């Protein structure tokens, strides 16, 4: 944050017009990142595309990283809701549900590799405001897996979820940096899902 900038307003006290401006900023960042495939966007681009003055931006976000983290969380939430809404055909089958989720998540990052770059940048940040968004993102993905892991014994859910999260994020990183193709990333995550869940849960 700039030294002479005001302390950002808490979301809870924002007016409807302020919330609309904040949402416009987040939407603009998502578009810029997905279009460019990079996390290296400039605040000048954000203000020009959103129509929100730079001084106003800092009324809503502590820093550029704070804004990027908010955009990452919003984008991830939209992707997760879309995936969960589309896999009803596999209802009741934990392995198919998990595979559908993994496939959808990989496809989303394959289409928007800049979002993987944003996530890596946010994970490396020491900014406490950024960390809060990262934590919310991790909690949201964990909650999604918990809902999908039907039939997994309660005392094993944490370990299974941890393994799925780790292999998914490893595949996303390697895919977004060009080290493996989407098909290889998908085979990797589905293979781990098979090992973890096949025979462990009822089909």
PDB file of N, CA and C in Angstrom, residues 37-140:
ATOM      1  N   UNK A  37      -2.482 -14.349 -19.617  1.00  0.00           N
ATOM      2  CA  UNK A  37      -1.806 -15.565 -19.166  1.00  0.00           C
ATOM      3  C   UNK A  37      -0.682 -15.285 -18.192  1.00  0.00           C
ATOM      4  N   UNK A  38      -0.736 -14.119 -17.548  1.00  0.00           N
ATOM      5  CA  UNK A  38       0.340 -13.710 -16.651  1.00  0.00           C
ATOM      6  C   UNK A  38      -0.217 -13.006 -15.430  1.00  0.00           C
ATOM      7  N   UNK A  39       0.546 -13.086 -14.325  1.00  0.00           N
ATOM      8  CA  UNK A  39       0.173 -12.361 -13.109  1.00  0.00           C
ATOM      9  C   UNK A  39       0.779 -10.963 -13.096  1.00  0.00           C
ATOM     10  N   UNK A  40       1.600 -10.658 -14.106  1.00  0.00           N
ATOM     11  CA  UNK A  40       2.321  -9.384 -14.141  1.00  0.00           C
ATOM     12  C   UNK A  40       1.492  -8.288 -14.800  1.00  0.00           C
ATOM     13  N   UNK A  41       0.351  -8.008 -14.243  1.00  0.00           N
ATOM     14  CA  UNK A  41      -0.481  -6.928 -14.756  1.00  0.00           C
ATOM     15  C   UNK A  41      -0.113  -5.628 -14.047  1.00  0.00           C
ATOM     16  N   UNK A  42      -0.410  -4.519 -14.687  1.00  0.00           N
ATOM     17  CA  UNK A  42      -0.100  -3.205 -14.133  1.00  0.00           C
ATOM     18  C   UNK A  42      -1.360  -2.555 -13.582  1.00  0.00           C
ATOM     19  N   UNK A  43      -1.209  -1.840 -12.484  1.00  0.00           N
ATOM     20  CA  UNK A  43      -2.365  -1.164 -11.898  1.00  0.00           C
ATOM     21  C   UNK A  43      -2.961  -0.155 -12.873  1.00  0.00           C
ATOM     22  N   UNK A  44      -2.123   0.418 -13.726  1.00  0.00           N
ATOM     23  CA  UNK A  44      -2.629   1.359 -14.726  1.00  0.00           C
ATOM     24  C   UNK A  44      -3.643   0.674 -15.645  1.00  0.00           C
ATOM     25  N   UNK A  45      -3.347  -0.589 -16.029  1.00  0.00           N
ATOM     26  CA  UNK A  45      -4.276  -1.339 -16.861  1.00  0.00           C
ATOM     27  C   UNK A  45      -5.595  -1.575 -16.126  1.00  0.00           C
ATOM     28  N   UNK A  46      -5.478  -1.900 -14.844  1.00  0.00           N
ATOM     29  CA  UNK A  46      -6.674  -2.179 -14.044  1.00  0.00           C
ATOM     30  C   UNK A  46      -7.561  -0.944 -13.962  1.00  0.00           C
ATOM     31  N   UNK A  47      -6.958   0.206 -13.671  1.00  0.00           N
ATOM     32  CA  UNK A  47      -7.756   1.428 -13.519  1.00  0.00           C
ATOM     33  C   UNK A  47      -8.364   1.856 -14.848  1.00  0.00           C
ATOM     34  N   UNK A  48      -7.612   1.716 -15.937  1.00  0.00           N
ATOM     35  CA  UNK A  48      -8.132   2.108 -17.244  1.00  0.00           C
ATOM     36  C   UNK A  48      -9.289   1.215 -17.675  1.00  0.00           C
ATOM     37  N   UNK A  49      -9.146  -0.092 -17.461  1.00  0.00           N
ATOM     38  CA  UNK A  49     -10.184  -1.032 -17.895  1.00  0.00           C
ATOM     39  C   UNK A  49     -11.412  -0.986 -17.011  1.00  0.00           C
ATOM     40  N   UNK A  50     -11.207  -0.745 -15.715  1.00  0.00           N
ATOM     41  CA  UNK A  50     -12.333  -0.760 -14.777  1.00  0.00           C
ATOM     42  C   UNK A  50     -13.022   0.587 -14.670  1.00  0.00           C
ATOM     43  N   UNK A  51     -12.294   1.671 -15.009  1.00  0.00           N
ATOM     44  CA  UNK A  51     -12.853   3.002 -14.844  1.00  0.00           C
ATOM     45  C   UNK A  51     -12.832   3.477 -13.404  1.00  0.00           C
ATOM     46  N   UNK A  52     -12.070   2.789 -12.544  1.00  0.00           N
ATOM     47  CA  UNK A  52     -11.940   3.158 -11.137  1.00  0.00           C
ATOM     48  C   UNK A  52     -10.589   3.846 -10.935  1.00  0.00           C
ATOM     49  N   UNK A  53     -10.607   5.022 -10.352  1.00  0.00           N
ATOM     50  CA  UNK A  53      -9.371   5.784 -10.152  1.00  0.00           C
ATOM     51  C   UNK A  53      -8.429   5.047  -9.215  1.00  0.00           C
ATOM     52  N   UNK A  54      -7.110   5.254  -9.422  1.00  0.00           N
ATOM     53  CA  UNK A  54      -6.109   4.563  -8.623  1.00  0.00           C
ATOM     54  C   UNK A  54      -6.281   4.836  -7.137  1.00  0.00           C
ATOM     55  N   UNK A  55      -6.544   6.096  -6.780  1.00  0.00           N
ATOM     56  CA  UNK A  55      -6.730   6.423  -5.376  1.00  0.00           C
ATOM     57  C   UNK A  55      -7.905   5.677  -4.765  1.00  0.00           C
ATOM     58  N   UNK A  56      -8.931   5.437  -5.575  1.00  0.00           N
ATOM     59  CA  UNK A  56     -10.108   4.704  -5.102  1.00  0.00           C
ATOM     60  C   UNK A  56      -9.797   3.232  -4.903  1.00  0.00           C
ATOM     61  N   UNK A  57      -8.927   2.694  -5.746  1.00  0.00           N
ATOM     62  CA  UNK A  57      -8.549   1.281  -5.622  1.00  0.00           C
ATOM     63  C   UNK A  57      -8.027   0.995  -4.221  1.00  0.00           C
ATOM     64  N   UNK A  58      -7.199   1.907  -3.714  1.00  0.00           N
ATOM     65  CA  UNK A  58      -6.581   1.690  -2.407  1.00  0.00           C
ATOM     66  C   UNK A  58      -7.544   1.924  -1.248  1.00  0.00           C
ATOM     67  N   UNK A  59      -8.761   2.338  -1.557  1.00  0.00           N
ATOM     68  CA  UNK A  59      -9.799   2.382  -0.523  1.00  0.00           C
ATOM     69  C   UNK A  59     -10.389   0.994  -0.299  1.00  0.00           C
ATOM     70  N   UNK A  60     -10.174   0.107  -1.287  1.00  0.00           N
ATOM     71  CA  UNK A  60     -10.749  -1.233  -1.213  1.00  0.00           C
ATOM     72  C   UNK A  60      -9.711  -2.331  -1.011  1.00  0.00           C
ATOM     73  N   UNK A  61      -8.486  -2.074  -1.464  1.00  0.00           N
ATOM     74  CA  UNK A  61      -7.449  -3.103  -1.387  1.00  0.00           C
ATOM     75  C   UNK A  61      -6.140  -2.509  -0.881  1.00  0.00           C
ATOM     76  N   UNK A  62      -5.494  -3.257  -0.009  1.00  0.00           N
ATOM     77  CA  UNK A  62      -4.268  -2.806   0.641  1.00  0.00           C
ATOM     78  C   UNK A  62      -3.113  -2.634  -0.337  1.00  0.00           C
ATOM     79  N   UNK A  63      -3.080  -3.475  -1.374  1.00  0.00           N
ATOM     80  CA  UNK A  63      -1.960  -3.496  -2.305  1.00  0.00           C
ATOM     81  C   UNK A  63      -2.401  -4.205  -3.580  1.00  0.00           C
ATOM     82  N   UNK A  64      -1.510  -4.207  -4.558  1.00  0.00           N
ATOM     83  CA  UNK A  64      -1.785  -4.947  -5.798  1.00  0.00           C
ATOM     84  C   UNK A  64      -1.942  -6.436  -5.495  1.00  0.00           C
ATOM     85  N   UNK A  65      -1.073  -6.987  -4.639  1.00  0.00           N
ATOM     86  CA  UNK A  65      -1.180  -8.403  -4.284  1.00  0.00           C
ATOM     87  C   UNK A  65      -2.503  -8.707  -3.591  1.00  0.00           C
ATOM     88  N   UNK A  66      -2.966  -7.781  -2.774  1.00  0.00           N
ATOM     89  CA  UNK A  66      -4.251  -7.937  -2.093  1.00  0.00           C
ATOM     90  C   UNK A  66      -5.374  -8.048  -3.126  1.00  0.00           C
ATOM     91  N   UNK A  67      -5.328  -7.193  -4.145  1.00  0.00           N
ATOM     92  CA  UNK A  67      -6.320  -7.224  -5.222  1.00  0.00           C
ATOM     93  C   UNK A  67      -6.214  -8.515  -6.029  1.00  0.00           C
ATOM     94  N   UNK A  68      -4.996  -8.922  -6.356  1.00  0.00           N
ATOM     95  CA  UNK A  68      -4.799 -10.171  -7.091  1.00  0.00           C
ATOM     96  C   UNK A  68      -5.341 -11.371  -6.314  1.00  0.00           C
ATOM     97  N   UNK A  69      -5.095 -11.377  -5.011  1.00  0.00           N
ATOM     98  CA  UNK A  69      -5.573 -12.488  -4.177  1.00  0.00           C
ATOM     99  C   UNK A  69      -7.092 -12.532  -4.136  1.00  0.00           C
ATOM    100  N   UNK A  70      -7.718 -11.367  -4.059  1.00  0.00           N
ATOM    101  CA  UNK A  70      -9.185 -11.308  -4.066  1.00  0.00           C
ATOM    102  C   UNK A  70      -9.735 -11.823  -5.392  1.00  0.00           C
ATOM    103  N   UNK A  71      -9.064 -11.464  -6.488  1.00  0.00           N
ATOM    104  CA  UNK A  71      -9.485 -11.941  -7.804  1.00  0.00           C
ATOM    105  C   UNK A  71      -9.319 -13.448  -7.913  1.00  0.00           C
ATOM    106  N   UNK A  72      -8.205 -13.972  -7.392  1.00  0.00           N
ATOM    107  CA  UNK A  72      -7.963 -15.410  -7.417  1.00  0.00           C
ATOM    108  C   UNK A  72      -9.064 -16.153  -6.667  1.00  0.00           C
ATOM    109  N   UNK A  73      -9.418 -15.654  -5.490  1.00  0.00           N
ATOM    110  CA  UNK A  73     -10.451 -16.303  -4.680  1.00  0.00           C
ATOM    111  C   UNK A  73     -11.798 -16.290  -5.402  1.00  0.00           C
ATOM    112  N   UNK A  74     -12.144 -15.164  -6.014  1.00  0.00           N
ATOM    113  CA  UNK A  74     -13.419 -15.051  -6.734  1.00  0.00           C
ATOM    114  C   UNK A  74     -13.444 -15.990  -7.934  1.00  0.00           C
ATOM    115  N   UNK A  75     -12.353 -16.022  -8.682  1.00  0.00           N
ATOM    116  CA  UNK A  75     -12.286 -16.892  -9.865  1.00  0.00           C
ATOM    117  C   UNK A  75     -12.393 -18.353  -9.452  1.00  0.00           C
ATOM    118  N   UNK A  76     -11.653 -18.737  -8.426  1.00  0.00           N
ATOM    119  CA  UNK A  76     -11.694 -20.121  -7.962  1.00  0.00           C
ATOM    120  C   UNK A  76     -13.092 -20.505  -7.499  1.00  0.00           C
ATOM    121  N   UNK A  77     -13.756 -19.602  -6.775  1.00  0.00           N
ATOM    122  CA  UNK A  77     -15.105 -19.892  -6.301  1.00  0.00           C
ATOM    123  C   UNK A  77     -16.067 -20.122  -7.449  1.00  0.00           C
ATOM    124  N   UNK A  78     -15.958 -19.309  -8.492  1.00  0.00           N
ATOM    125  CA  UNK A  78     -16.816 -19.470  -9.669  1.00  0.00           C
ATOM    126  C   UNK A  78     -16.548 -20.800 -10.352  1.00  0.00           C
ATOM    127  N   UNK A  79     -15.271 -21.139 -10.512  1.00  0.00           N
ATOM    128  CA  UNK A  79     -14.904 -22.405 -11.147  1.00  0.00           C
ATOM    129  C   UNK A  79     -15.418 -23.589 -10.330  1.00  0.00           C
ATOM    130  N   UNK A  80     -15.226 -23.546  -9.029  1.00  0.00           N
ATOM    131  CA  UNK A  80     -15.654 -24.648  -8.169  1.00  0.00           C
ATOM    132  C   UNK A  80     -17.159 -24.851  -8.225  1.00  0.00           C
ATOM    133  N   UNK A  81     -17.910 -23.763  -8.144  1.00  0.00           N
ATOM    134  CA  UNK A  81     -19.380 -23.872  -8.214  1.00  0.00           C
ATOM    135  C   UNK A  81     -19.824 -24.455  -9.549  1.00  0.00           C
ATOM    136  N   UNK A  82     -19.177 -24.039 -10.625  1.00  0.00           N
ATOM    137  CA  UNK A  82     -19.545 -24.550 -11.941  1.00  0.00           C
ATOM    138  C   UNK A  82     -19.258 -26.046 -12.054  1.00  0.00           C
ATOM    139  N   UNK A  83     -18.119 -26.477 -11.539  1.00  0.00           N
ATOM    140  CA  UNK A  83     -17.772 -27.905 -11.603  1.00  0.00           C
ATOM    141  C   UNK A  83     -18.760 -28.726 -10.786  1.00  0.00           C
ATOM    142  N   UNK A  84     -19.023 -28.289  -9.565  1.00  0.00           N
ATOM    143  CA  UNK A  84     -19.918 -29.052  -8.686  1.00  0.00           C
ATOM    144  C   UNK A  84     -21.335 -29.121  -9.246  1.00  0.00           C
ATOM    145  N   UNK A  85     -21.756 -28.070  -9.943  1.00  0.00           N
ATOM    146  CA  UNK A  85     -23.101 -28.045 -10.509  1.00  0.00           C
ATOM    147  C   UNK A  85     -23.225 -28.946 -11.731  1.00  0.00           C
ATOM    148  N   UNK A  86     -22.087 -29.250 -12.366  1.00  0.00           N
ATOM    149  CA  UNK A  86     -22.122 -30.014 -13.615  1.00  0.00           C
ATOM    150  C   UNK A  86     -21.876 -31.503 -13.436  1.00  0.00           C
ATOM    151  N   UNK A  87     -21.545 -31.950 -12.221  1.00  0.00           N
ATOM    152  CA  UNK A  87     -21.208 -33.369 -12.069  1.00  0.00           C
ATOM    153  C   UNK A  87     -22.295 -34.164 -11.347  1.00  0.00           C
ATOM    154  N   UNK A  88     -23.541 -33.725 -11.495  1.00  0.00           N
ATOM    155  CA  UNK A  88     -24.648 -34.420 -10.827  1.00  0.00           C
ATOM    156  C   UNK A  88     -24.862 -35.822 -11.385  1.00  0.00           C
ATOM    157  N   UNK A  89     -24.398 -36.081 -12.622  1.00  0.00           N
ATOM    158  CA  UNK A  89     -24.583 -37.412 -13.213  1.00  0.00           C
ATOM    159  C   UNK A  89     -23.818 -38.486 -12.443  1.00  0.00           C
ATOM    160  N   UNK A  90     -22.801 -38.052 -11.694  1.00  0.00           N
ATOM    161  CA  UNK A  90     -21.995 -39.008 -10.937  1.00  0.00           C
ATOM    162  C   UNK A  90     -22.405 -39.062  -9.473  1.00  0.00           C
ATOM    163  N   UNK A  91     -23.553 -38.506  -9.158  1.00  0.00           N
ATOM    164  CA  UNK A  91     -23.998 -38.431  -7.759  1.00  0.00           C
ATOM    165  C   UNK A  91     -23.948 -39.805  -7.101  1.00  0.00           C
ATOM    166  N   UNK A  92     -23.331 -39.843  -5.917  1.00  0.00           N
ATOM    167  CA  UNK A  92     -23.261 -41.071  -5.140  1.00  0.00           C
ATOM    168  C   UNK A  92     -22.012 -41.892  -5.378  1.00  0.00           C
ATOM    169  N   UNK A  93     -21.248 -41.581  -6.428  1.00  0.00           N
ATOM    170  CA  UNK A  93     -20.028 -42.317  -6.736  1.00  0.00           C
ATOM    171  C   UNK A  93     -18.838 -41.407  -6.442  1.00  0.00           C
ATOM    172  N   UNK A  94     -18.192 -41.630  -5.312  1.00  0.00           N
ATOM    173  CA  UNK A  94     -17.128 -40.732  -4.871  1.00  0.00           C
ATOM    174  C   UNK A  94     -15.990 -40.652  -5.873  1.00  0.00           C
ATOM    175  N   UNK A  95     -15.598 -41.795  -6.441  1.00  0.00           N
ATOM    176  CA  UNK A  95     -14.471 -41.779  -7.373  1.00  0.00           C
ATOM    177  C   UNK A  95     -14.794 -40.956  -8.611  1.00  0.00           C
ATOM    178  N   UNK A  96     -15.988 -41.138  -9.180  1.00  0.00           N
ATOM    179  CA  UNK A  96     -16.365 -40.368 -10.360  1.00  0.00           C
ATOM    180  C   UNK A  96     -16.509 -38.884 -10.024  1.00  0.00           C
ATOM    181  N   UNK A  97     -17.078 -38.578  -8.851  1.00  0.00           N
ATOM    182  CA  UNK A  97     -17.237 -37.185  -8.429  1.00  0.00           C
ATOM    183  C   UNK A  97     -15.886 -36.495  -8.297  1.00  0.00           C
ATOM    184  N   UNK A  98     -14.945 -37.192  -7.663  1.00  0.00           N
ATOM    185  CA  UNK A  98     -13.613 -36.622  -7.470  1.00  0.00           C
ATOM    186  C   UNK A  98     -12.918 -36.438  -8.809  1.00  0.00           C
ATOM    187  N   UNK A  99     -13.016 -37.436  -9.693  1.00  0.00           N
ATOM    188  CA  UNK A  99     -12.377 -37.322 -11.002  1.00  0.00           C
ATOM    189  C   UNK A  99     -12.975 -36.167 -11.807  1.00  0.00           C
ATOM    190  N   UNK A 100     -14.280 -36.000 -11.736  1.00  0.00           N
ATOM    191  CA  UNK A 100     -14.921 -34.878 -12.432  1.00  0.00           C
ATOM    192  C   UNK A 100     -14.403 -33.551 -11.904  1.00  0.00           C
ATOM    193  N   UNK A 101     -14.244 -33.469 -10.580  1.00  0.00           N
ATOM    194  CA  UNK A 101     -13.760 -32.228  -9.976  1.00  0.00           C
ATOM    195  C   UNK A 101     -12.320 -31.955 -10.400  1.00  0.00           C
ATOM    196  N   UNK A 102     -11.478 -32.972 -10.331  1.00  0.00           N
ATOM    197  CA  UNK A 102     -10.078 -32.813 -10.721  1.00  0.00           C
ATOM    198  C   UNK A 102      -9.956 -32.402 -12.188  1.00  0.00           C
ATOM    199  N   UNK A 103     -10.747 -33.045 -13.040  1.00  0.00           N
ATOM    200  CA  UNK A 103     -10.705 -32.737 -14.474  1.00  0.00           C
ATOM    201  C   UNK A 103     -11.149 -31.286 -14.719  1.00  0.00           C
ATOM    202  N   UNK A 104     -12.222 -30.881 -14.042  1.00  0.00           N
ATOM    203  CA  UNK A 104     -12.721 -29.519 -14.217  1.00  0.00           C
ATOM    204  C   UNK A 104     -11.732 -28.475 -13.736  1.00  0.00           C
ATOM    205  N   UNK A 105     -11.087 -28.744 -12.603  1.00  0.00           N
ATOM    206  CA  UNK A 105     -10.108 -27.799 -12.061  1.00  0.00           C
ATOM    207  C   UNK A 105      -8.908 -27.670 -12.991  1.00  0.00           C
ATOM    208  N   UNK A 106      -8.406 -28.800 -13.473  1.00  0.00           N
ATOM    209  CA  UNK A 106      -7.275 -28.763 -14.404  1.00  0.00           C
ATOM    210  C   UNK A 106      -7.626 -28.030 -15.685  1.00  0.00           C
ATOM    211  N   UNK A 107      -8.822 -28.297 -16.214  1.00  0.00           N
ATOM    212  CA  UNK A 107      -9.225 -27.646 -17.459  1.00  0.00           C
ATOM    213  C   UNK A 107      -9.309 -26.132 -17.276  1.00  0.00           C
ATOM    214  N   UNK A 108      -9.813 -25.695 -16.108  1.00  0.00           N
ATOM    215  CA  UNK A 108      -9.931 -24.261 -15.843  1.00  0.00           C
ATOM    216  C   UNK A 108      -8.559 -23.602 -15.814  1.00  0.00           C
ATOM    217  N   UNK A 109      -7.591 -24.230 -15.156  1.00  0.00           N
ATOM    218  CA  UNK A 109      -6.246 -23.662 -15.095  1.00  0.00           C
ATOM    219  C   UNK A 109      -5.530 -23.780 -16.438  1.00  0.00           C
ATOM    220  N   UNK A 110      -5.852 -24.804 -17.219  1.00  0.00           N
ATOM    221  CA  UNK A 110      -5.265 -24.941 -18.551  1.00  0.00           C
ATOM    222  C   UNK A 110      -5.710 -23.797 -19.451  1.00  0.00           C
ATOM    223  N   UNK A 111      -6.963 -23.393 -19.283  1.00  0.00           N
ATOM    224  CA  UNK A 111      -7.498 -22.292 -20.084  1.00  0.00           C
ATOM    225  C   UNK A 111      -7.056 -20.933 -19.549  1.00  0.00           C
ATOM    226  N   UNK A 112      -6.694 -20.871 -18.277  1.00  0.00           N
ATOM    227  CA  UNK A 112      -6.273 -19.607 -17.660  1.00  0.00           C
ATOM    228  C   UNK A 112      -4.994 -19.822 -16.864  1.00  0.00           C
ATOM    229  N   UNK A 113      -3.866 -20.095 -17.545  1.00  0.00           N
ATOM    230  CA  UNK A 113      -2.614 -20.373 -16.828  1.00  0.00           C
ATOM    231  C   UNK A 113      -2.143 -19.212 -15.968  1.00  0.00           C
ATOM    232  N   UNK A 114      -2.568 -17.994 -16.307  1.00  0.00           N
ATOM    233  CA  UNK A 114      -2.187 -16.845 -15.480  1.00  0.00           C
ATOM    234  C   UNK A 114      -2.698 -16.978 -14.061  1.00  0.00           C
ATOM    235  N   UNK A 115      -3.806 -17.665 -13.880  1.00  0.00           N
ATOM    236  CA  UNK A 115      -4.347 -17.836 -12.534  1.00  0.00           C
ATOM    237  C   UNK A 115      -3.448 -18.735 -11.691  1.00  0.00           C
ATOM    238  N   UNK A 116      -2.795 -19.698 -12.326  1.00  0.00           N
ATOM    239  CA  UNK A 116      -1.831 -20.519 -11.591  1.00  0.00           C
ATOM    240  C   UNK A 116      -0.640 -19.668 -11.172  1.00  0.00           C
ATOM    241  N   UNK A 117      -0.221 -18.755 -12.051  1.00  0.00           N
ATOM    242  CA  UNK A 117       0.873 -17.846 -11.714  1.00  0.00           C
ATOM    243  C   UNK A 117       0.492 -16.945 -10.538  1.00  0.00           C
ATOM    244  N   UNK A 118      -0.748 -16.467 -10.548  1.00  0.00           N
ATOM    245  CA  UNK A 118      -1.231 -15.641  -9.433  1.00  0.00           C
ATOM    246  C   UNK A 118      -1.190 -16.436  -8.138  1.00  0.00           C
ATOM    247  N   UNK A 119      -1.670 -17.678  -8.189  1.00  0.00           N
ATOM    248  CA  UNK A 119      -1.689 -18.506  -6.982  1.00  0.00           C
ATOM    249  C   UNK A 119      -0.283 -18.725  -6.446  1.00  0.00           C
ATOM    250  N   UNK A 120       0.679 -19.012  -7.315  1.00  0.00           N
ATOM    251  CA  UNK A 120       2.058 -19.221  -6.868  1.00  0.00           C
ATOM    252  C   UNK A 120       2.623 -17.941  -6.248  1.00  0.00           C
ATOM    253  N   UNK A 121       2.276 -16.811  -6.860  1.00  0.00           N
ATOM    254  CA  UNK A 121       2.730 -15.527  -6.328  1.00  0.00           C
ATOM    255  C   UNK A 121       2.118 -15.254  -4.961  1.00  0.00           C
ATOM    256  N   UNK A 122       0.845 -15.592  -4.799  1.00  0.00           N
ATOM    257  CA  UNK A 122       0.165 -15.359  -3.527  1.00  0.00           C
ATOM    258  C   UNK A 122       0.708 -16.275  -2.430  1.00  0.00           C
ATOM    259  N   UNK A 123       1.030 -17.510  -2.792  1.00  0.00           N
ATOM    260  CA  UNK A 123       1.574 -18.446  -1.808  1.00  0.00           C
ATOM    261  C   UNK A 123       2.933 -17.993  -1.287  1.00  0.00           C
ATOM    262  N   UNK A 124       3.663 -17.240  -2.108  1.00  0.00           N
ATOM    263  CA  UNK A 124       4.986 -16.760  -1.710  1.00  0.00           C
ATOM    264  C   UNK A 124       4.928 -15.435  -0.968  1.00  0.00           C
ATOM    265  N   UNK A 125       3.747 -14.841  -0.889  1.00  0.00           N
ATOM    266  CA  UNK A 125       3.618 -13.520  -0.263  1.00  0.00           C
ATOM    267  C   UNK A 125       3.644 -13.615   1.264  1.00  0.00           C
ATOM    268  N   UNK A 126       4.237 -12.607   1.886  1.00  0.00           N
ATOM    269  CA  UNK A 126       4.252 -12.535   3.354  1.00  0.00           C
ATOM    270  C   UNK A 126       3.202 -11.552   3.870  1.00  0.00           C
ATOM    271  N   UNK A 127       2.403 -11.007   2.971  1.00  0.00           N
ATOM    272  CA  UNK A 127       1.356 -10.041   3.325  1.00  0.00           C
ATOM    273  C   UNK A 127       0.225 -10.770   4.056  1.00  0.00           C
ATOM    274  N   UNK A 128      -0.103 -10.375   5.293  1.00  0.00           N
ATOM    275  CA  UNK A 128      -1.160 -11.069   6.039  1.00  0.00           C
ATOM    276  C   UNK A 128      -2.530 -10.982   5.377  1.00  0.00           C
ATOM    277  N   UNK A 129      -2.810  -9.880   4.669  1.00  0.00           N
ATOM    278  CA  UNK A 129      -4.094  -9.753   3.967  1.00  0.00           C
ATOM    279  C   UNK A 129      -4.171 -10.747   2.815  1.00  0.00           C
ATOM    280  N   UNK A 130      -3.055 -10.913   2.120  1.00  0.00           N
ATOM    281  CA  UNK A 130      -2.994 -11.892   1.041  1.00  0.00           C
ATOM    282  C   UNK A 130      -3.140 -13.297   1.611  1.00  0.00           C
ATOM    283  N   UNK A 131      -2.470 -13.577   2.712  1.00  0.00           N
ATOM    284  CA  UNK A 131      -2.529 -14.904   3.328  1.00  0.00           C
ATOM    285  C   UNK A 131      -3.969 -15.277   3.688  1.00  0.00           C
ATOM    286  N   UNK A 132      -4.744 -14.289   4.144  1.00  0.00           N
ATOM    287  CA  UNK A 132      -6.140 -14.580   4.499  1.00  0.00           C
ATOM    288  C   UNK A 132      -6.928 -15.054   3.284  1.00  0.00           C
ATOM    289  N   UNK A 133      -6.679 -14.447   2.132  1.00  0.00           N
ATOM    290  CA  UNK A 133      -7.359 -14.884   0.917  1.00  0.00           C
ATOM    291  C   UNK A 133      -6.889 -16.275   0.504  1.00  0.00           C
ATOM    292  N   UNK A 134      -5.598 -16.526   0.608  1.00  0.00           N
ATOM    293  CA  UNK A 134      -5.063 -17.846   0.275  1.00  0.00           C
ATOM    294  C   UNK A 134      -5.673 -18.909   1.187  1.00  0.00           C
ATOM    295  N   UNK A 135      -5.782 -18.584   2.455  1.00  0.00           N
ATOM    296  CA  UNK A 135      -6.368 -19.514   3.420  1.00  0.00           C
ATOM    297  C   UNK A 135      -7.827 -19.802   3.074  1.00  0.00           C
ATOM    298  N   UNK A 136      -8.573 -18.767   2.696  1.00  0.00           N
ATOM    299  CA  UNK A 136      -9.962 -18.963   2.281  1.00  0.00           C
ATOM    300  C   UNK A 136     -10.037 -19.856   1.047  1.00  0.00           C
ATOM    301  N   UNK A 137      -9.110 -19.649   0.118  1.00  0.00           N
ATOM    302  CA  UNK A 137      -9.077 -20.464  -1.090  1.00  0.00           C
ATOM    303  C   UNK A 137      -8.818 -21.930  -0.752  1.00  0.00           C
ATOM    304  N   UNK A 138      -7.851 -22.170   0.110  1.00  0.00           N
ATOM    305  CA  UNK A 138      -7.523 -23.542   0.508  1.00  0.00           C
ATOM    306  C   UNK A 138      -8.684 -24.185   1.249  1.00  0.00           C
ATOM    307  N   UNK A 139      -9.332 -23.427   2.123  1.00  0.00           N
ATOM    308  CA  UNK A 139     -10.470 -23.955   2.880  1.00  0.00           C
ATOM    309  C   UNK A 139     -11.637 -24.302   1.957  1.00  0.00           C
ATOM    310  N   UNK A 140     -11.852 -23.472   0.939  1.00  0.00           N
ATOM    311  CA  UNK A 140     -12.956 -23.715   0.015  1.00  0.00           C
ATOM    312  C   UNK A 140     -12.721 -24.998  -0.781  1.00  0.00           C
TER     313      UNK A 140
END
